[in-house]
């Protein structure tokens, strides 16, 4: 019979206490949780280790005129500072939304249309709410000072854990006061548009009634029609021959400089004169041949101004050359006297440069011949700078020195 009964099964009483080990279980076939009896309420460690940031809202907060910061120590639930993501406490330095007390998420707006916001700051053991807005281009965070006393609502951030999170944290704490509710820039643009339409005394309201006696579209249509009628009237007046109409409307009066008392008559007279003037000035911009002396060359200079500039350039160059020549001709005579110390084989002019072929040189009262008794020393322009006596030399004889006397026209 034993061979027909199959494998024998263990009964519970056959297993000793504490005999089961991890090796007795299959990792691929987990034990269903319905067979486990765990008291989850007794295990809050996971909730405590999971941090979460929630908003804490404070209403009816007064800010005095001229203030850009207020103390909020009494508003703070956890006076510890949340220095990192694992530390519970108050979160500092994060942009916080503000709203005007008694409104539906309406922000404070600075003069150039930017939203005013707050940041929590801790100094020693006290907490402060500082106010800021963006200023300049590019925009820079700048301390904001309230001009008038205001009452505001705000929310600051506290870092806590899931085991103690308030029951209404998501509903009451998760919504922003201002973000995504009212666009400050849009509000200011509407305000500006209202001023453009109604003037500086206009106001924004929401009663649904028109503030203008005639709507803007009708005003524009009326203005278009009025301009059209006025243009037609002007054209009719200009073509009229009646007294005080026609050409007299545009200032056409009797004048010796033109003929005609109508616009067309005056235009025709002036046009005729322009044609005659063009005929007189034809060819001014070009020259068919060189001038007799060759100073002014043939060419097309494009415009009358171009030809005049060419004439001025050539004339200016020639005038300058003639002035330089005249300056040399009119230069005053110069004289120099030199007593030799003995042994000099040259003499250099000390008062200036001499014009060529104007120099008279004498030694001891005797006129010297160039190329025989001396040679000229010259510069790159051919003007005389001095004299070369070599191989001869100036002497002092019995205490009496040779005397050099030079007379010349000085080059300026």
Coordinates of C-alpha atoms in Angstrom, one line a residue:
X1 CA 0.0 0.0 0.0
X2 CA 2.8 2.4 0.7
X3 CA 3.7 2.7 -3.0
X4 CA 0.2 4.1 -3.8
X5 CA -0.1 6.9 -1.2
X6 CA 2.3 9.5 -2.8
X7 CA 4.7 11.7 -0.9
X8 CA 4.1 12.4 2.8
X9 CA 3.4 16.0 3.9
X10 CA 4.8 17.9 6.9
X11 CA 2.4 18.9 9.6
X12 CA 2.8 22.1 11.5
X13 CA 3.7 20.5 14.8
X14 CA 6.6 18.7 13.1
X15 CA 8.5 22.1 12.6
X16 CA 10.4 23.3 15.5
X17 CA 10.1 26.9 16.7
X18 CA 12.4 29.5 14.9
X19 CA 13.3 26.9 12.3
X20 CA 12.3 29.0 9.2
X21 CA 15.1 31.1 7.6
X22 CA 15.3 33.4 4.5
X23 CA 16.7 30.5 2.5
X24 CA 13.3 28.8 2.9
X25 CA 11.5 31.4 0.7
X26 CA 11.6 31.9 -3.0
X27 CA 12.5 35.5 -4.1
X28 CA 10.6 35.0 -7.3
X29 CA 7.3 34.2 -5.5
X30 CA 6.8 36.7 -2.8
X31 CA 4.5 36.1 0.2
X32 CA 1.2 38.0 -0.4
X33 CA 0.6 40.9 2.0
X34 CA -2.8 39.4 3.1
X35 CA -0.8 36.8 5.0
X36 CA 1.2 39.5 6.8
X37 CA 0.0 41.4 9.9
X38 CA 1.9 44.8 10.0
X39 CA 0.8 47.8 12.1
X40 CA 1.7 50.6 9.7
X41 CA 0.5 53.3 12.2
X42 CA 3.4 52.3 14.4
X43 CA 5.9 53.0 11.6
X44 CA 6.0 56.8 10.9
X45 CA 9.7 56.9 10.1
X46 CA 9.1 57.0 6.3
X47 CA 6.7 59.9 6.6
X48 CA 9.1 61.8 9.0
X49 CA 12.0 61.3 6.6
X50 CA 10.0 62.7 3.7
X51 CA 10.2 66.5 3.7
X52 CA 7.7 68.8 2.1
X53 CA 7.4 72.6 1.7
X54 CA 4.1 74.1 2.5
X55 CA 2.8 77.7 2.5
X56 CA 1.8 79.4 5.7
X57 CA -0.6 82.4 5.0
X58 CA -0.7 85.6 7.1
X59 CA -3.5 88.1 6.5
X60 CA -4.1 91.7 7.5
X61 CA -0.4 92.6 7.8
X62 CA 0.3 96.3 8.1
X63 CA 3.2 98.0 6.3
X64 CA 3.9 101.7 7.1
X65 CA 4.7 104.4 4.6
X66 CA 8.4 104.6 3.8
X67 CA 9.1 101.0 4.9
X68 CA 10.8 98.4 2.7
X69 CA 11.0 95.7 5.4
X70 CA 8.9 94.5 8.4
X71 CA 9.5 92.1 11.3
X72 CA 7.5 88.9 11.1
X73 CA 9.0 86.9 13.9
X74 CA 5.6 86.4 15.5
X75 CA 4.2 84.9 12.3
X76 CA 6.8 82.2 12.1
X77 CA 5.7 78.7 13.1
X78 CA 9.2 77.0 13.0
X79 CA 12.0 79.4 14.0
X80 CA 14.6 77.0 12.7
X81 CA 16.2 77.8 9.3
X82 CA 15.8 75.2 6.6
X83 CA 19.4 75.3 5.5
X84 CA 19.0 72.2 3.2
X85 CA 16.4 69.9 1.8
X86 CA 16.6 67.6 4.8
X87 CA 16.3 70.3 7.5
X88 CA 12.9 71.3 8.7
X89 CA 12.3 75.0 9.4
X90 CA 11.5 78.3 7.6
X91 CA 12.7 78.7 4.0
X92 CA 14.6 82.0 3.5
X93 CA 15.5 84.1 0.5
X94 CA 12.7 82.6 -1.8
X95 CA 10.5 85.0 -3.8
X96 CA 7.1 85.2 -2.1
X97 CA 3.9 86.6 -3.6
X98 CA 2.0 89.5 -2.0
X99 CA -1.6 90.7 -2.4
X100 CA -3.6 93.7 -1.4
X101 CA -5.7 92.7 1.6
X102 CA -9.3 92.3 0.8
X103 CA -8.8 91.6 -2.9
X104 CA -8.8 88.4 -5.0
X105 CA -5.1 87.9 -5.5
X106 CA -4.4 91.4 -6.7
X107 CA -0.7 92.4 -6.4
X108 CA 1.1 95.6 -5.6
X109 CA 2.6 97.3 -8.7
X110 CA 5.6 99.6 -8.8
X111 CA 5.7 102.8 -10.9
X112 CA 7.1 101.1 -14.1
X113 CA 4.6 98.2 -14.0
X114 CA 6.5 95.5 -12.2
X115 CA 5.1 93.3 -9.5
X116 CA 6.2 93.9 -5.9
X117 CA 7.2 90.7 -4.1
X118 CA 8.8 89.7 -0.8
X119 CA 11.6 87.5 0.7
X120 CA 12.0 86.2 4.2
X121 CA 15.3 87.1 5.9
X122 CA 16.6 86.0 9.3
X123 CA 18.8 88.4 11.3
X124 CA 20.0 87.1 14.7
X125 CA 16.9 85.5 16.2
X126 CA 14.4 87.6 14.3
X127 CA 12.7 87.2 11.0
X128 CA 11.9 89.9 8.5
X129 CA 9.9 90.2 5.3
X130 CA 11.8 92.4 2.8
X131 CA 10.1 93.9 -0.3
X132 CA 11.5 94.0 -3.8
X133 CA 10.7 94.8 -7.4
X134 CA 12.6 94.7 -10.7
X135 CA 14.1 97.9 -12.0
X136 CA 16.2 99.0 -15.0
X137 CA 17.1 97.5 -18.3
X138 CA 18.3 94.8 -17.9
X139 CA 16.1 94.3 -14.9
X140 CA 17.8 94.1 -11.5
X141 CA 16.2 93.2 -8.2
X142 CA 15.9 96.4 -6.2
X143 CA 14.5 97.1 -2.7
X144 CA 11.0 98.5 -2.9
X145 CA 9.7 101.2 -0.5
X146 CA 6.0 101.6 0.0
X147 CA 5.1 105.3 -0.4
X148 CA 1.8 105.0 1.5
X149 CA 0.8 102.7 4.3
X150 CA -0.8 99.4 3.1
X151 CA -2.4 96.3 4.4
X152 CA -1.3 93.1 2.7
X153 CA -1.6 89.3 2.8
X154 CA 1.4 87.0 2.1
X155 CA 2.5 83.4 2.3
X156 CA 5.9 82.2 3.5
X157 CA 7.3 78.7 3.1
X158 CA 7.9 76.3 6.0
X159 CA 9.7 72.9 5.5
X160 CA 8.0 70.1 7.4
X161 CA 7.4 66.3 6.9
X162 CA 4.5 64.2 5.8
X163 CA 3.8 62.9 9.3
X164 CA 2.8 66.4 10.6
X165 CA 1.6 68.1 7.4
X166 CA -1.6 70.1 8.0
X167 CA -4.7 68.5 6.7
X168 CA -5.5 71.6 4.5
X169 CA -1.9 72.2 3.3
X170 CA -2.7 71.3 -0.3
X171 CA -5.9 73.3 -0.5
X172 CA -5.0 76.4 1.6
X173 CA -1.2 76.4 1.3
X174 CA -0.6 75.2 -2.2
X175 CA -2.2 78.1 -4.1
X176 CA -0.3 81.2 -4.8
X177 CA -1.6 84.6 -3.9
X178 CA -0.6 86.3 -7.2
X179 CA 1.1 83.9 -9.5
X180 CA -1.0 83.2 -12.6
X181 CA -3.9 85.2 -11.3
X182 CA -3.1 88.8 -12.5
X183 CA -0.4 89.9 -14.9
X184 CA 1.0 93.1 -13.6
X185 CA 2.4 94.1 -17.0
X186 CA -1.0 93.5 -18.6
X187 CA -2.7 95.6 -15.9
X188 CA -0.3 98.5 -16.5
X189 CA -0.8 98.3 -20.3
X190 CA -4.6 98.5 -19.8
X191 CA -4.0 101.5 -17.6
X192 CA -1.8 103.1 -20.2
X193 CA -4.3 102.4 -23.0
X194 CA -7.1 103.9 -20.9
X195 CA -5.0 107.1 -20.4
X196 CA -4.4 107.2 -24.1
X197 CA -8.1 107.0 -24.8
X198 CA -9.6 109.0 -22.0
X199 CA -6.7 111.3 -21.1
X200 CA -4.9 111.8 -17.8
X201 CA -8.2 112.1 -15.9
X202 CA -9.6 108.7 -17.1
X203 CA -10.2 105.8 -14.8
X204 CA -10.7 102.0 -15.2
X205 CA -14.0 100.6 -14.0
X206 CA -15.9 97.4 -14.5
X207 CA -19.6 98.5 -14.6
X208 CA -20.0 97.4 -18.2
X209 CA -21.1 100.9 -19.4
X210 CA -19.4 103.0 -22.1
X211 CA -17.4 105.9 -20.8
X212 CA -17.3 107.7 -24.2
X213 CA -20.4 109.4 -25.7
X214 CA -19.2 108.1 -29.1
X215 CA -17.3 104.9 -29.4
X216 CA -13.8 105.0 -30.9
X217 CA -14.7 103.1 -34.1
X218 CA -17.5 105.6 -34.9
X219 CA -15.1 108.5 -34.1
X220 CA -12.6 107.1 -36.6
X221 CA -15.3 106.6 -39.3
X222 CA -16.5 110.2 -38.7
X223 CA -13.0 111.5 -38.9
X224 CA -12.3 109.7 -42.2
X225 CA -15.5 111.2 -43.7
X226 CA -14.6 114.6 -42.4
X227 CA -11.1 114.5 -43.9
X228 CA -12.6 113.2 -47.2
X229 CA -15.1 116.1 -47.3
X230 CA -12.4 118.6 -46.4
X231 CA -10.0 117.4 -49.1
X232 CA -12.8 117.7 -51.7
X233 CA -13.5 121.2 -50.5
X234 CA -9.9 122.2 -50.8
X235 CA -9.6 120.8 -54.3
X236 CA -12.7 122.6 -55.4
X237 CA -11.4 125.9 -53.9
X238 CA -8.1 125.5 -55.7
X239 CA -9.7 125.1 -59.1
X240 CA -12.2 127.9 -58.5
X241 CA -11.8 131.3 -60.2
X242 CA -13.9 133.1 -57.6
X243 CA -12.4 135.9 -55.5
X244 CA -10.3 134.8 -52.5
X245 CA -10.2 131.2 -54.0
X246 CA -8.1 129.4 -56.5
X247 CA -4.4 130.1 -56.7
X248 CA -4.6 132.8 -54.0
X249 CA -5.3 130.1 -51.4
X250 CA -1.7 128.8 -51.9
X251 CA -0.1 132.3 -51.9
X252 CA 0.0 133.0 -55.7
X253 CA 0.1 136.8 -55.9
X254 CA 1.4 139.4 -58.3
X255 CA 5.2 139.2 -58.3
X256 CA 7.8 140.5 -60.7
X257 CA 9.8 137.3 -60.5
X258 CA 7.2 135.2 -62.4
X259 CA 4.1 135.6 -64.5
X260 CA 0.6 134.2 -63.9
X261 CA -1.9 134.3 -61.1
X262 CA -2.9 130.6 -61.2
X263 CA -0.8 127.7 -60.0
X264 CA -0.5 126.2 -63.5
X265 CA 0.5 129.6 -65.0
X266 CA 3.2 130.0 -62.4
X267 CA 4.5 126.4 -62.8
X268 CA 4.6 126.8 -66.6
X269 CA 6.6 130.0 -66.3
X270 CA 9.1 128.5 -63.8
X271 CA 9.4 125.3 -65.9
X272 CA 10.3 127.4 -68.9
X273 CA 13.0 129.2 -67.0
X274 CA 14.4 125.9 -65.7
X275 CA 14.7 124.6 -69.3
X276 CA 16.4 127.8 -70.4
X277 CA 18.8 127.6 -67.5
X278 CA 19.6 123.9 -68.3
X279 CA 20.4 125.0 -71.9
X280 CA 22.8 127.7 -70.6
X281 CA 24.6 125.3 -68.3
X282 CA 24.7 122.4 -70.7
X283 CA 28.3 121.1 -70.9
X284 CA 29.4 122.7 -67.6
X285 CA 30.3 119.3 -66.2
X286 CA 32.7 118.4 -69.0
X287 CA 35.7 119.9 -70.9
X288 CA 36.2 118.9 -74.6
X289 CA 39.8 119.9 -74.9
X290 CA 42.8 121.0 -72.8
X291 CA 43.2 124.7 -72.1
X292 CA 45.6 126.7 -74.3
X293 CA 48.5 126.4 -71.7
X294 CA 47.7 122.9 -70.7
X295 CA 46.9 123.6 -67.1
X296 CA 43.3 122.4 -67.3
X297 CA 42.7 119.0 -68.9
X298 CA 39.8 117.7 -71.0
X299 CA 37.4 115.3 -69.2
X300 CA 33.9 114.6 -67.9
X301 CA 33.6 115.6 -64.3
X302 CA 30.1 114.3 -63.8
X303 CA 28.6 117.5 -62.3
X304 CA 29.2 121.2 -62.3
X305 CA 30.6 120.9 -58.8
X306 CA 33.0 118.2 -60.0
X307 CA 34.3 120.5 -62.7
X308 CA 34.6 123.4 -60.3
X309 CA 36.6 121.3 -57.8
X310 CA 38.9 120.3 -60.7
X311 CA 39.4 123.9 -61.6
X312 CA 40.0 124.8 -57.9
X313 CA 42.6 122.0 -57.5
X314 CA 44.6 123.0 -60.5
X315 CA 44.4 126.7 -59.8
X316 CA 45.3 126.1 -56.1
X317 CA 48.4 124.1 -57.1
X318 CA 49.6 126.7 -59.5
X319 CA 48.9 129.6 -57.1
X320 CA 50.9 127.8 -54.5
X321 CA 53.8 127.2 -56.8
X322 CA 53.8 130.9 -57.9
X323 CA 53.6 132.0 -54.3
X324 CA 56.7 129.8 -53.4
X325 CA 58.6 131.3 -56.3
X326 CA 57.6 134.9 -55.4
X327 CA 58.6 134.2 -51.8
X328 CA 62.1 133.3 -53.0
X329 CA 62.3 136.3 -55.3
X330 CA 61.2 138.7 -52.5
X331 CA 63.5 137.2 -49.8
X332 CA 65.6 139.9 -48.1
X333 CA 69.5 139.9 -48.5
X334 CA 71.4 138.3 -45.6
X335 CA 75.0 138.8 -44.5
X336 CA 77.4 136.8 -42.4
X337 CA 80.9 137.6 -41.1
X338 CA 83.3 134.9 -39.7
X339 CA 86.8 135.3 -38.2
X340 CA 88.9 132.1 -38.6
X341 CA 90.5 130.3 -35.7
X342 CA 92.9 128.7 -38.2
X343 CA 92.7 125.4 -40.0
X344 CA 89.1 125.6 -41.2
X345 CA 88.5 123.9 -44.6
X346 CA 84.8 124.8 -44.8
X347 CA 82.3 127.3 -43.6
X348 CA 78.5 126.5 -43.0
X349 CA 75.9 129.3 -43.1
X350 CA 74.5 129.9 -39.6
X351 CA 71.6 132.3 -40.4
X352 CA 69.8 130.1 -43.0
X353 CA 70.0 128.5 -46.4
X354 CA 71.0 130.7 -49.4
X355 CA 69.3 130.7 -52.8
X356 CA 71.5 129.4 -55.6
X357 CA 73.3 132.0 -57.7
X358 CA 72.7 134.8 -55.2
X359 CA 75.8 134.2 -53.1
X360 CA 78.9 136.6 -52.9
X361 CA 81.8 135.2 -50.9
X362 CA 84.9 137.2 -50.0
X363 CA 88.0 136.3 -47.9
X364 CA 89.9 139.3 -46.4
X365 CA 88.0 141.6 -48.7
X366 CA 88.8 139.7 -51.9
X367 CA 85.9 138.3 -53.9
X368 CA 86.3 134.5 -54.3
X369 CA 85.4 132.6 -57.5
X370 CA 83.3 129.5 -57.1
X371 CA 84.8 126.3 -58.5
X372 CA 88.3 127.9 -58.2
X373 CA 88.7 129.2 -54.7
X374 CA 85.9 127.1 -53.2
X375 CA 82.9 124.8 -53.9
X376 CA 79.3 125.2 -52.8
X377 CA 77.8 122.9 -50.2
X378 CA 74.1 122.3 -51.1
X379 CA 71.0 120.5 -49.9
X380 CA 68.7 118.2 -51.8
X381 CA 66.8 121.3 -53.2
X382 CA 70.0 122.8 -54.6
X383 CA 70.1 125.6 -52.1
X384 CA 73.5 126.7 -50.7
X385 CA 74.2 125.6 -47.1
X386 CA 77.9 126.5 -46.9
X387 CA 81.4 126.5 -48.6
X388 CA 84.2 124.0 -49.0
X389 CA 87.8 125.5 -49.2
X390 CA 89.7 122.2 -49.3
X391 CA 92.5 121.6 -49.9
X392 CA 93.0 125.2 -48.8
X393 CA 92.4 126.2 -45.2
X394 CA 91.7 129.5 -43.4
X395 CA 94.7 130.8 -41.4
X396 CA 95.7 133.2 -38.7
X397 CA 98.8 135.1 -39.8
X398 CA 100.9 137.0 -37.2
X399 CA 97.8 137.0 -35.0
X400 CA 95.5 138.4 -37.7
X401 CA 92.8 135.9 -38.7
X402 CA 91.3 135.4 -42.2
X403 CA 87.9 137.1 -42.3
X404 CA 85.1 135.5 -44.3
X405 CA 82.2 137.8 -45.5
X406 CA 79.1 136.3 -47.2
X407 CA 76.2 138.1 -48.8
X408 CA 73.2 136.1 -50.1
X409 CA 69.4 135.9 -50.5
X410 CA 68.0 133.7 -47.8
X411 CA 65.5 130.9 -48.6
X412 CA 62.6 131.2 -46.1

